[in-house]
Coordinates of C-alpha atoms and ligand atoms in Angstrom, one line a residue:
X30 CA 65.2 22.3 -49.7
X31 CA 62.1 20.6 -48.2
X32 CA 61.3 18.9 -51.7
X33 CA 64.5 17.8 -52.6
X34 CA 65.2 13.9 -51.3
X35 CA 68.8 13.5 -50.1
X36 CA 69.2 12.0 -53.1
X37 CA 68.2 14.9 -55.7
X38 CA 70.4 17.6 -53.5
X39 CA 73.2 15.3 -53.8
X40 CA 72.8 15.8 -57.5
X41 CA 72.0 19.5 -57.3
X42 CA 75.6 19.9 -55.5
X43 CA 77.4 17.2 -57.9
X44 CA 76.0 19.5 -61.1
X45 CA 77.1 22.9 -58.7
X46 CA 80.5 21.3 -58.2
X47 CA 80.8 20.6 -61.9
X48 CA 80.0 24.4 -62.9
X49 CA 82.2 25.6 -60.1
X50 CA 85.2 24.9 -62.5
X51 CA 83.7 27.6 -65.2
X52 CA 83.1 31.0 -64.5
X53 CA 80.2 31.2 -62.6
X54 CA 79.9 35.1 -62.1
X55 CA 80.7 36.3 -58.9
X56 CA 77.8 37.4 -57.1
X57 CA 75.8 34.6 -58.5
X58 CA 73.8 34.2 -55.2
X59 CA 73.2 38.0 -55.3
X60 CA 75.4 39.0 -52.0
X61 CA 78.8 40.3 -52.2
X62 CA 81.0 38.6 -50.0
X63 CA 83.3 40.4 -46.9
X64 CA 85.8 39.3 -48.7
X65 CA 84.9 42.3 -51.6
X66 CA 84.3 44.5 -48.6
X67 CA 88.1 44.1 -47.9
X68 CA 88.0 42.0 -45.0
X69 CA 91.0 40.0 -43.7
X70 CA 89.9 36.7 -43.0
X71 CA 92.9 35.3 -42.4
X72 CA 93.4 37.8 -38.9
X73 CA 91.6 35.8 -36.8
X74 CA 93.6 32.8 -38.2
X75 CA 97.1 34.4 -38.0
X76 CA 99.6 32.4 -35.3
X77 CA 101.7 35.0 -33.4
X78 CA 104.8 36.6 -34.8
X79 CA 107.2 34.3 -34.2
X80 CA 105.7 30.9 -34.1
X81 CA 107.9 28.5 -35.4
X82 CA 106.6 25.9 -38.2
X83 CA 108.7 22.7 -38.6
X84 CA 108.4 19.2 -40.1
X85 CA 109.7 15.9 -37.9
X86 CA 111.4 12.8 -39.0
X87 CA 113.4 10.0 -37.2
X88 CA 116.7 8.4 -37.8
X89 CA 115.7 4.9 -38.5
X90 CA 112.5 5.6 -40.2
X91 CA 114.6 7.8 -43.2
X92 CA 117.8 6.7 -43.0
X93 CA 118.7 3.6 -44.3
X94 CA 122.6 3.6 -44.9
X95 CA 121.8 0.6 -42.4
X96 CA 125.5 -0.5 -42.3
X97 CA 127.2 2.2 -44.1
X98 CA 129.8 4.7 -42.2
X99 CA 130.7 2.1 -39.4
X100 CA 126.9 2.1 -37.6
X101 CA 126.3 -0.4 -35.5
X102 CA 122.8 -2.5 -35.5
X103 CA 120.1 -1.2 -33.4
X104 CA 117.3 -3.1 -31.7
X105 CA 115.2 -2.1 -34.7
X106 CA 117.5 -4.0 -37.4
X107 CA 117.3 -7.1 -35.1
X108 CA 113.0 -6.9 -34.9
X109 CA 112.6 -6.1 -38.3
X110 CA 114.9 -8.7 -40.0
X111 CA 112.8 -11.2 -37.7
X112 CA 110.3 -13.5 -39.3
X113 CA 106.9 -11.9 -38.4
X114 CA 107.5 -9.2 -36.7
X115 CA 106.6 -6.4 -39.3
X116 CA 104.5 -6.2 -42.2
X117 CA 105.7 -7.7 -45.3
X118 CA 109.2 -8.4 -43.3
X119 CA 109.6 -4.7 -43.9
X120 CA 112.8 -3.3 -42.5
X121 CA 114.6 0.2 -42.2
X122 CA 117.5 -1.4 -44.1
X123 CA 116.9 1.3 -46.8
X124 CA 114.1 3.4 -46.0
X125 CA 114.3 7.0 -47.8
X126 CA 117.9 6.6 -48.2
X127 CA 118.3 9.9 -46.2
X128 CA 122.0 8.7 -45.6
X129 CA 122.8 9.8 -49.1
X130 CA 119.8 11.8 -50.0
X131 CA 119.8 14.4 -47.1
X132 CA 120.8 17.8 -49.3
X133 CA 117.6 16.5 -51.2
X134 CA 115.8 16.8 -48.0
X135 CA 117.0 19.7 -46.9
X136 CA 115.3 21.3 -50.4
X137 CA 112.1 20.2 -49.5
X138 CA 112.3 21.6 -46.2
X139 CA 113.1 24.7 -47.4
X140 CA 110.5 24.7 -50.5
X141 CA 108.2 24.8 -47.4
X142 CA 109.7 27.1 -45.8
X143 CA 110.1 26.0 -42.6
X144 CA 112.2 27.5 -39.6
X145 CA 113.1 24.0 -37.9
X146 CA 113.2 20.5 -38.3
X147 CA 113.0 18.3 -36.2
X148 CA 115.1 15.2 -36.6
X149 CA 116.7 12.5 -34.7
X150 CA 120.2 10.6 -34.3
X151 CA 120.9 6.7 -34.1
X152 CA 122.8 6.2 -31.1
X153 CA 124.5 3.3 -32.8
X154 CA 126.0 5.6 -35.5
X155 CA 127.7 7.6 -33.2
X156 CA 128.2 5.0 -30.7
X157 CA 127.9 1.3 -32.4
X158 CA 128.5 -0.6 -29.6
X159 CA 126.2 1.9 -28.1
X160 CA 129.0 3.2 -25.0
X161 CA 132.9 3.1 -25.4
X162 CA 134.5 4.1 -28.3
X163 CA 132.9 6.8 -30.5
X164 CA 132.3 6.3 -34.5
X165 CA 133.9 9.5 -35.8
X166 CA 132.1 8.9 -39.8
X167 CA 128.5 8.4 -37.8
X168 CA 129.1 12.0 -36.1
X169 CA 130.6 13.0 -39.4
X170 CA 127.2 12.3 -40.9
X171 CA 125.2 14.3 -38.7
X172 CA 127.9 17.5 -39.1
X173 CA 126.6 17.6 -42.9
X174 CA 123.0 16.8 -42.3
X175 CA 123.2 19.8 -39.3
X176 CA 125.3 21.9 -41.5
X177 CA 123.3 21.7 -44.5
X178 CA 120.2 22.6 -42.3
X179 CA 121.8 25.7 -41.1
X180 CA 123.4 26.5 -44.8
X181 CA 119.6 26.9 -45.6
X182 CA 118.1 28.5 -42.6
X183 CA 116.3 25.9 -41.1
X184 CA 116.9 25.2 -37.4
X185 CA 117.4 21.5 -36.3
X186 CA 115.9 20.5 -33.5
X187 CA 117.7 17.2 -32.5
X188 CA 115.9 14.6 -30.7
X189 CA 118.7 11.6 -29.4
X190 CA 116.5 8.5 -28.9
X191 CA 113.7 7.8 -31.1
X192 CA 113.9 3.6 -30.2
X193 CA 116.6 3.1 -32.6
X194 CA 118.5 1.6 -29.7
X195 CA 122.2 0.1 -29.9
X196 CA 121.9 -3.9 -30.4
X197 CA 125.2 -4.2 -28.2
X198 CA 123.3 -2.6 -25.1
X199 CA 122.7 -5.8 -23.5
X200 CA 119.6 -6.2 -22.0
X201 CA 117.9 -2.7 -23.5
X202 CA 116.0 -0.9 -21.5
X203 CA 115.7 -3.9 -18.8
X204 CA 119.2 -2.8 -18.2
X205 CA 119.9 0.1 -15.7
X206 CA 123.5 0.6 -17.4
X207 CA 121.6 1.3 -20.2
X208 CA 119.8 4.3 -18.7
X209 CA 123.8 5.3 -18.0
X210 CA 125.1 5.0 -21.6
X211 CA 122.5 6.9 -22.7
X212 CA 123.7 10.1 -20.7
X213 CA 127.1 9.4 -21.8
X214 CA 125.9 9.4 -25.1
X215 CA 124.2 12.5 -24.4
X216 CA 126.9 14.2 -23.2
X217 CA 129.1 13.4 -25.9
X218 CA 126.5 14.5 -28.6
X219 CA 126.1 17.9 -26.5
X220 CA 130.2 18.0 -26.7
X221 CA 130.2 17.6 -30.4
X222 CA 127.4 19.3 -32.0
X223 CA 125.9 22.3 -29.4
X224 CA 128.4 24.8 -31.1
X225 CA 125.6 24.5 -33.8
X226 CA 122.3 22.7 -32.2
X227 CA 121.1 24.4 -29.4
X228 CA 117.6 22.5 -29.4
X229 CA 117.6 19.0 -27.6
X230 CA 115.2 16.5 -27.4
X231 CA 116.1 13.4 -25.3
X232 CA 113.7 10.5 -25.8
X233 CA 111.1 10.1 -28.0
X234 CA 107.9 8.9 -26.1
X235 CA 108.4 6.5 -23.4
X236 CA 105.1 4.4 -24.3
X237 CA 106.5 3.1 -27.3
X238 CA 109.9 1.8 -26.3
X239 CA 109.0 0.5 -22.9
X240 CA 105.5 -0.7 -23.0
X241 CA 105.0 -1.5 -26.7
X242 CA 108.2 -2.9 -26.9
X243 CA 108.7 -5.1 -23.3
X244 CA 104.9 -5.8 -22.9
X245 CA 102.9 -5.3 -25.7
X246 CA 105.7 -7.0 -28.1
X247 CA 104.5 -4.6 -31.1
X248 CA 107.7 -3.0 -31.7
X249 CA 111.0 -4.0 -30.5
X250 CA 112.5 -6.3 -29.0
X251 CA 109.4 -7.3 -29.4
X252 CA 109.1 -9.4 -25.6
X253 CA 105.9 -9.6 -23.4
X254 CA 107.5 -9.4 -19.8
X255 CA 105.1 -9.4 -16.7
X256 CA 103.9 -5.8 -15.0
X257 CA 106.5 -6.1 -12.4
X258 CA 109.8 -6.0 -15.4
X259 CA 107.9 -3.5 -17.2
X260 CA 107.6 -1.1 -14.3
X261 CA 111.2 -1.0 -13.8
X262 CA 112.0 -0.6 -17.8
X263 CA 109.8 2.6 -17.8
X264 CA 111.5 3.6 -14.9
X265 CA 114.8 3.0 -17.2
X266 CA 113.1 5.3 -19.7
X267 CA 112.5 8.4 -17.6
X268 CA 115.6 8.1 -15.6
X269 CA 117.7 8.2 -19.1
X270 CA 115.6 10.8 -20.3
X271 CA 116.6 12.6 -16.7
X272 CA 120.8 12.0 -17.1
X273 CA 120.1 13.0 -20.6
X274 CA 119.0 16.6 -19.7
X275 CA 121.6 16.7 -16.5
X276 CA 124.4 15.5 -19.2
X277 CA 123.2 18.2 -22.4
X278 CA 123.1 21.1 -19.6
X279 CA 126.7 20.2 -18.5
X280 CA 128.3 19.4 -21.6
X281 CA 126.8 21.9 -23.7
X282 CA 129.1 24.6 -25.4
X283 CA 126.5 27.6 -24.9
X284 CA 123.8 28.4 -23.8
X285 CA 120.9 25.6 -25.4
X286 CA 117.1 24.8 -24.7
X287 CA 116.5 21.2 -23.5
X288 CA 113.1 19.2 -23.3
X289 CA 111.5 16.0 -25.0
X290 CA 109.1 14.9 -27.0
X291 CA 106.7 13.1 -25.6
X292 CA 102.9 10.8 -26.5
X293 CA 101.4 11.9 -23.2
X294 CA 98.0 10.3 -23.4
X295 CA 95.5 13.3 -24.4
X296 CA 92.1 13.5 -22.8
X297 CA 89.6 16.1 -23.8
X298 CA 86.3 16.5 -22.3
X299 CA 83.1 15.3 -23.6
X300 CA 81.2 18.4 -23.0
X301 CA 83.3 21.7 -22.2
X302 CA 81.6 22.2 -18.6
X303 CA 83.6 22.7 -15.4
X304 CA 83.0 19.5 -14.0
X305 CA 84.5 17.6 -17.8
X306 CA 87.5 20.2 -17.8
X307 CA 88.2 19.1 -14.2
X308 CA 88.2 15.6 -15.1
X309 CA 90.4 15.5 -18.4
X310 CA 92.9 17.2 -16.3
X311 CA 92.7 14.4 -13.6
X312 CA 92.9 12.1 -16.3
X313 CA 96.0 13.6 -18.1
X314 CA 97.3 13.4 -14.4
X315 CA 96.8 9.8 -13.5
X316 CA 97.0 8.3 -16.9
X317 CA 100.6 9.2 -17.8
X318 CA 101.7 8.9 -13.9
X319 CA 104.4 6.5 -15.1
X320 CA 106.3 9.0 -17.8
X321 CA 104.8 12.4 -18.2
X322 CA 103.4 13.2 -14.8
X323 CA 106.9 11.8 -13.0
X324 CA 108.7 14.5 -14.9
X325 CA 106.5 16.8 -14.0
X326 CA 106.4 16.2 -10.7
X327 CA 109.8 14.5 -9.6
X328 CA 108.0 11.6 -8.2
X329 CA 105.6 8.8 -8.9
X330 CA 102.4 10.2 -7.5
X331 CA 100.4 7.9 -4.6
X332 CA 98.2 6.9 -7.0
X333 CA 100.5 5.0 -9.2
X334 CA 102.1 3.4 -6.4
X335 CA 99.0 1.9 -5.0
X336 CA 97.9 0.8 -8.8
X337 CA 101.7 -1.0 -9.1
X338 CA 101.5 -1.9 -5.9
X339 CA 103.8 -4.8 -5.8
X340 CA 105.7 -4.1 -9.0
X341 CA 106.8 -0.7 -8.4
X342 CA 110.2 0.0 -9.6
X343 CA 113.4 -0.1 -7.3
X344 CA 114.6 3.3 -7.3
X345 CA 117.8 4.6 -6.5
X346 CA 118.6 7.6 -4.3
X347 CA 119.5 10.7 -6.8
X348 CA 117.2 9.1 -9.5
X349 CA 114.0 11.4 -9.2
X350 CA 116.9 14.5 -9.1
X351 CA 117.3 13.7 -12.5
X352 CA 114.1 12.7 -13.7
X353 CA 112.7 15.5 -12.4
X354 CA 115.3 17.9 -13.9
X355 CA 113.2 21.5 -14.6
X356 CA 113.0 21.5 -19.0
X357 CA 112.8 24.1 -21.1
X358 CA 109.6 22.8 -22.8
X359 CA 108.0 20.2 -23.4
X360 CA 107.2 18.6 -26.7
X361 CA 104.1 16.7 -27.4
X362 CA 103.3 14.1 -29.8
X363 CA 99.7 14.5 -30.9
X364 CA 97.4 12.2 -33.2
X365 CA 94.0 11.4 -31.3
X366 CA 92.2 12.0 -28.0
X367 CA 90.0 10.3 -25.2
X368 CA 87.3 11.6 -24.3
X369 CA 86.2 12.0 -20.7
X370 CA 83.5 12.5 -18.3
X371 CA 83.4 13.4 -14.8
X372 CA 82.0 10.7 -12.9
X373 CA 81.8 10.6 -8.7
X374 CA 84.1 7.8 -8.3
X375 CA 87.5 7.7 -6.5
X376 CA 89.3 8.6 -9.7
X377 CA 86.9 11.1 -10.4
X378 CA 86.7 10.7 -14.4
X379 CA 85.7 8.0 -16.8
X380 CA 87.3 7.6 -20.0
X381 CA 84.5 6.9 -22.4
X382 CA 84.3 3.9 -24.9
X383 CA 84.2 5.1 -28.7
X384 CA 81.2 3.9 -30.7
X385 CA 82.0 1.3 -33.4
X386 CA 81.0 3.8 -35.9
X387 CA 83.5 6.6 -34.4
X388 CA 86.0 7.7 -38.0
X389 CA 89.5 7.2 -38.5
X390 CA 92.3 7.6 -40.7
X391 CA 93.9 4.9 -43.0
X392 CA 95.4 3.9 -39.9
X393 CA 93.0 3.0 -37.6
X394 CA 94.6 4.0 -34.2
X395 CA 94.4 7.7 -35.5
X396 CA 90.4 8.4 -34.9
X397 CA 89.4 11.7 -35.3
X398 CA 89.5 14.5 -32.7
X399 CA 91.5 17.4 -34.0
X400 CA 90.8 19.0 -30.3
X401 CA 93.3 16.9 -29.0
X402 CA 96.2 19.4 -30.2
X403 CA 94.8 22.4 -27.6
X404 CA 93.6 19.9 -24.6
X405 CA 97.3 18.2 -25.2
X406 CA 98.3 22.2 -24.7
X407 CA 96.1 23.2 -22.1
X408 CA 95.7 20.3 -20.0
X409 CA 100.0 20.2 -19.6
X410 CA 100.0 23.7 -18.9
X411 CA 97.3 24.2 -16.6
X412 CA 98.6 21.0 -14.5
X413 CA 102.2 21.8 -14.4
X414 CA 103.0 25.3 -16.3
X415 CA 105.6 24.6 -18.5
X416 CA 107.8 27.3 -19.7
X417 CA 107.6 26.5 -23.3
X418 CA 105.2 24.0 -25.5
X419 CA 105.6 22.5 -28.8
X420 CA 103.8 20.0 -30.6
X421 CA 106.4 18.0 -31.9
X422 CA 104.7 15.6 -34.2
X423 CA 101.1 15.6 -35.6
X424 CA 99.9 14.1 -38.5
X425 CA 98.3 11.1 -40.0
X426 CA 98.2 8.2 -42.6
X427 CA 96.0 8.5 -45.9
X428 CA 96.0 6.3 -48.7
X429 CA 98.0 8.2 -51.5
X430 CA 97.9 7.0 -54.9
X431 CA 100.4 8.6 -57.7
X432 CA 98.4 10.1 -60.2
X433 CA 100.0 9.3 -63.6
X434 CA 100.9 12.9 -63.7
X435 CA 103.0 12.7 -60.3
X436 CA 100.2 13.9 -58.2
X437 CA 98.9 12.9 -55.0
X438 CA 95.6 14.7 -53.6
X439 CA 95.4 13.9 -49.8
X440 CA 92.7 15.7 -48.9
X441 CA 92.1 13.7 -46.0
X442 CA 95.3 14.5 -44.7
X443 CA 94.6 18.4 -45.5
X444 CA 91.5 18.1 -43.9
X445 CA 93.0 16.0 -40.6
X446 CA 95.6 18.6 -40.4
X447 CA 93.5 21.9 -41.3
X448 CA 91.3 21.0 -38.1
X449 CA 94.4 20.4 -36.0
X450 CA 96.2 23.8 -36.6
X451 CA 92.1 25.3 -36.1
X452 CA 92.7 24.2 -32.4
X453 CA 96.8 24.4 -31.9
X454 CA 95.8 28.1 -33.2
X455 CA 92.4 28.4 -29.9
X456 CA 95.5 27.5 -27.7
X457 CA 98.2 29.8 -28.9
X458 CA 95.6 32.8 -28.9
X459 CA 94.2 31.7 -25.3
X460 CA 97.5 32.8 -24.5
X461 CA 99.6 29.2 -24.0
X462 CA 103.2 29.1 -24.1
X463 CA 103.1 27.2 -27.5
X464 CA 106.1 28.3 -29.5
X465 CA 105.7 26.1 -32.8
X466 CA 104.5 22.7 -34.2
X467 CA 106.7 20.1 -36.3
X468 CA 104.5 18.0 -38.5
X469 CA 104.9 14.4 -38.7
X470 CA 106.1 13.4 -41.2
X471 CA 108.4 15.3 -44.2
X472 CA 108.2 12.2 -46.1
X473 CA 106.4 9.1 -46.1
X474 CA 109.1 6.9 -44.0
X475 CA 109.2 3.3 -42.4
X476 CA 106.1 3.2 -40.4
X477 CA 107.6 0.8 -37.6
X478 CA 105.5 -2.2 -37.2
X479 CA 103.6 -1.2 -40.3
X480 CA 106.7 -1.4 -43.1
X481 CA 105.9 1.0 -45.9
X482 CA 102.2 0.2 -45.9
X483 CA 101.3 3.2 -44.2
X484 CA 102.7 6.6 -46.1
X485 CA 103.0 9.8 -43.1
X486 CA 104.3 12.2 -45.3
X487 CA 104.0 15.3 -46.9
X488 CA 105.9 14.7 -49.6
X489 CA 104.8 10.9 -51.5
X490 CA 107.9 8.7 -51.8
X491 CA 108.9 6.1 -54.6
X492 CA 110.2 3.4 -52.2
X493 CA 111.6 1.8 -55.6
X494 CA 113.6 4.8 -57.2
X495 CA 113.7 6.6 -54.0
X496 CA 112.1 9.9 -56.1
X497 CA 110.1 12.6 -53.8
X498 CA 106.8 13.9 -54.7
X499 CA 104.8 17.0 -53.0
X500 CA 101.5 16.1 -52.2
X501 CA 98.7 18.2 -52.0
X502 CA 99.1 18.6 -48.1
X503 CA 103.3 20.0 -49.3
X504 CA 101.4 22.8 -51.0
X505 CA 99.2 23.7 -48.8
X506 CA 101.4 23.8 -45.6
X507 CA 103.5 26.2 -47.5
X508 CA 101.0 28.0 -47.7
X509 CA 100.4 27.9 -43.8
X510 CA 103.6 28.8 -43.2
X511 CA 103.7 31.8 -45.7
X512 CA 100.6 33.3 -44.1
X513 CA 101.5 32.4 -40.7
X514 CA 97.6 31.4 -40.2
X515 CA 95.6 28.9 -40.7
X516 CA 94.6 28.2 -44.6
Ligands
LIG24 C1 104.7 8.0 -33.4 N1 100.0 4.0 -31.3 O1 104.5 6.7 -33.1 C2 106.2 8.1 -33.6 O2 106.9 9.0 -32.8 C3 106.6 8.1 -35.0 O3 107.9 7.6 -35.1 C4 105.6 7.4 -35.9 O4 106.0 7.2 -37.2 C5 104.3 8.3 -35.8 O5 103.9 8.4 -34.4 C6 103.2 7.7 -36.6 O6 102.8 6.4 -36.1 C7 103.4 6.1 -32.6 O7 99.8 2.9 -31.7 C8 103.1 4.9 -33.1 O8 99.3 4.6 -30.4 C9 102.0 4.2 -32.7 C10 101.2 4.7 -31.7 C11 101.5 6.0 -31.2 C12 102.6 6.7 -31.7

């Protein structure tokens, strides 16, 4: 190798890669490989018997049907058909049609051959003026989608709130009442469809529909309100999530399995050492005080208190009895990590910057750390030991062209999601409750903020004829899922 310049190896491997194609004998480099000793080199990269292998979507993001079967607008329609606010004016109005193209959807999942899906309901099908009187059609809708699912096999896993929120709910999320129509919702949907789901999710990570939405102004409604307003929406968030799992448990027909999904922020250590471990975990603790961590712990811990000092939340007596509800697991969103170092300050950690030349996917919030799926797992458990784990959506962006022939090669996307199941796979043989994995997404879908210019799925999507495509990726978790390792 020492006399070739980069330049010639890259040729040597180019003209290698060419021949690979032919039939190149076998034992061309003169060594027969384990794999003609009989070796199983899939063993080490088997997931235990058992392990449950999903896909995730959300209501508004496949839906469309916008208006059809008496739905009522959702926060989303309202920041989407506003000048501005997305990309291209993008809006869910359409989306992939999954209102009338579910049984299409349901054959994909099971081409895969999944065991669950994870999916979500919009609260203002079932309820369009989002409390009061029920829409029977929008419940109607879910009865086939749910049905189909079990017809095939495939166990839903039904999340209730993924920010499609009912326009009529006035005030959102500033709102307390709206913390209480969301457990009457809850009940209602635990009334009506726990003879058959037994898997709930209640909120869909609080980040996104508090922060993001009140603050940031990125999704919707889309307002920038001071600290102080935005304390006491989060607080809104967690304390719906909490009626939501008090109203499931007592509404439920049988016995069901209730938990979230949520984007805790995931903080893996720069070097694996004692001293690093110790301070991700401090990290994971302090950094998702507001949503995660008050779960958890049934409380705001001291030290968000004294970092809200003046805007801390009013809460009401009984409110932390609910928030702090015991789950049966807990679901966590995964795409990227910080990384952190122990440092000897109060906090203990520092969270460290990433270099300008640090890679990302086609979307550039997704950089690359595929350990983020077993620090998410481990850091969780070993601060609060959960009963149950899943990772309920992991995945990322690439920029998938349609071959001619109808194919789409996303090898970046293999190769994000490869790595990912290398380290959800360290975790579940460490021995962590982690009971399956729901990729994100089935389908390419309305990417929020982002319109259709940034494709999730699995499966490529023709936003004009509304046709499916597998990608690459499709095969190949198949193939996962077949061999119950990773491939
Ligand atoms: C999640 N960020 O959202 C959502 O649950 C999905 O609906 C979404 O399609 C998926 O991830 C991919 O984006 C996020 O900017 C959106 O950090 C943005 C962020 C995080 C999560």
């Amino acid at each position: 190798m020492k006399d070739l310049t980069r330049r010639q190896f890259g040729t040597v491997a180019a003209a290698a890669a060419a021949l690979a194609g032919t039939s190149l004998p076998k034992f061309a480099f003169g060594q027969a490989s384990q794999a003609d000793q009989g070796a199983d080199h899939n063993s080490v990269r088997k997931f235990p018997e058992g392990f449950l292998w999903g896909c995730a979507t959300a209501s508004y993001q496949i839906e469309g049907g916008a208006k059809e079967g008496g739905r009522g607008p959702s926060n989303w329609d309202i920041f989407s058909h506003t000048p501005g606010k997305t990309h291209n004016g993008d809006t869910g109005d359409v989306a992939d049609d999954s209102y009338h193209l579910y049984k299409t959807d349901v054959q994909l999942l099971k081409n895969l051959g999944v065991q669950t899906y994870r999916m979500s309901l919009s609260w203002s099908r079932i309820f369009p003026e989002g409390k009061g009187q029920a829409n029977a059609a929008g419940l109607d809708y879910y009865n086939r989608v749910i049905d189909e699912l079990l017809a095939n096999n495939i166990t839903p896993y039904v999340t209730l709130f993924h920010w499609d929120l009912p326009a009529a709910l006035k005030g959102g999320w500033q709102s307390r009442d709206t913390s209480k129509a969301f457990g009457d919702y809850a009940a209602y949907v635990a009334q009506n469809l726990s003879d058959r789901v037994t898997h709930f999710m209640t909120t869909n990570e609080f980040v996104c529909f508090t922060d993001l939405g009140y603050q940031v102004g990125q999704f919707a409604p889309g307002l920038k309100l001071p600290l102080k307003d935005v304390c006491q929406i989060r607080h809104h968030g967690i304390l719906a999530h909490g009626l939501g799992v008090q109203a499931i448990r007592a509404n439920a027909k049988g016995p069901v399995q209730v938990g979230l999904a949520e984007n805790a922020q995931v903080f893996a250590p720069v070097i694996e050492t004692e001293e690093h471990i110790r301070a991700a975990q401090r990290a994971t603790r302090l950094m998702n005080a507001p949503f995660l961590t008050a779960l958890m712990e049934g409380k705001y811990i001291d030290e968000y208190l004294h970092q809200i000092g003046p805007n801390a939340p009013k809460v009401e007596a009984g409110d932390f009895a609910a928030i702090g509800s015991p789950l049966d697991f807990v679901g966590h969103n995964v795409y990227q990590p910080a990384y952190v170092s122990a440092a000897n300050t109060p906090i203990g950690f520092t969270i460290e910057k990433l270099p300008d030349s640090y890679p990302h996917m086609f979307s550039p919030w997704i950089t690359l750390g595929p350990e983020a799926v077993y620090w998410a797992i481990r850091n969780v458990c070993d601060l609060w030991h959960p009963k149950a784990m899943f990772i309920t959506e992991n995945g990322c962006s690439s920029d998938d062209k349609l071959t001619p022939d109808g194919k789409i090669n996303d090898i970046d996307r293999l190769m994000f999601l490869r790595n990912s199941l290398t380290h959800l796979h360290r975790a579940a043989a460490e021995g962590y409750p982690i009971k399956g994995y729901f990729l994100w997404s089935l389908l390419d879908n309305y990417e929020w903020a982002d319109g259709y210019s940034k494709r999730f799925g699995i499966h490529y999507v023709d936003f004009k004829t509304e046709k499916r495509y597998p990608k690459l990726s499709a095969e190949w978790y198949g193939e996962v899922i077949k061999q119950n390792a990773v491939v």
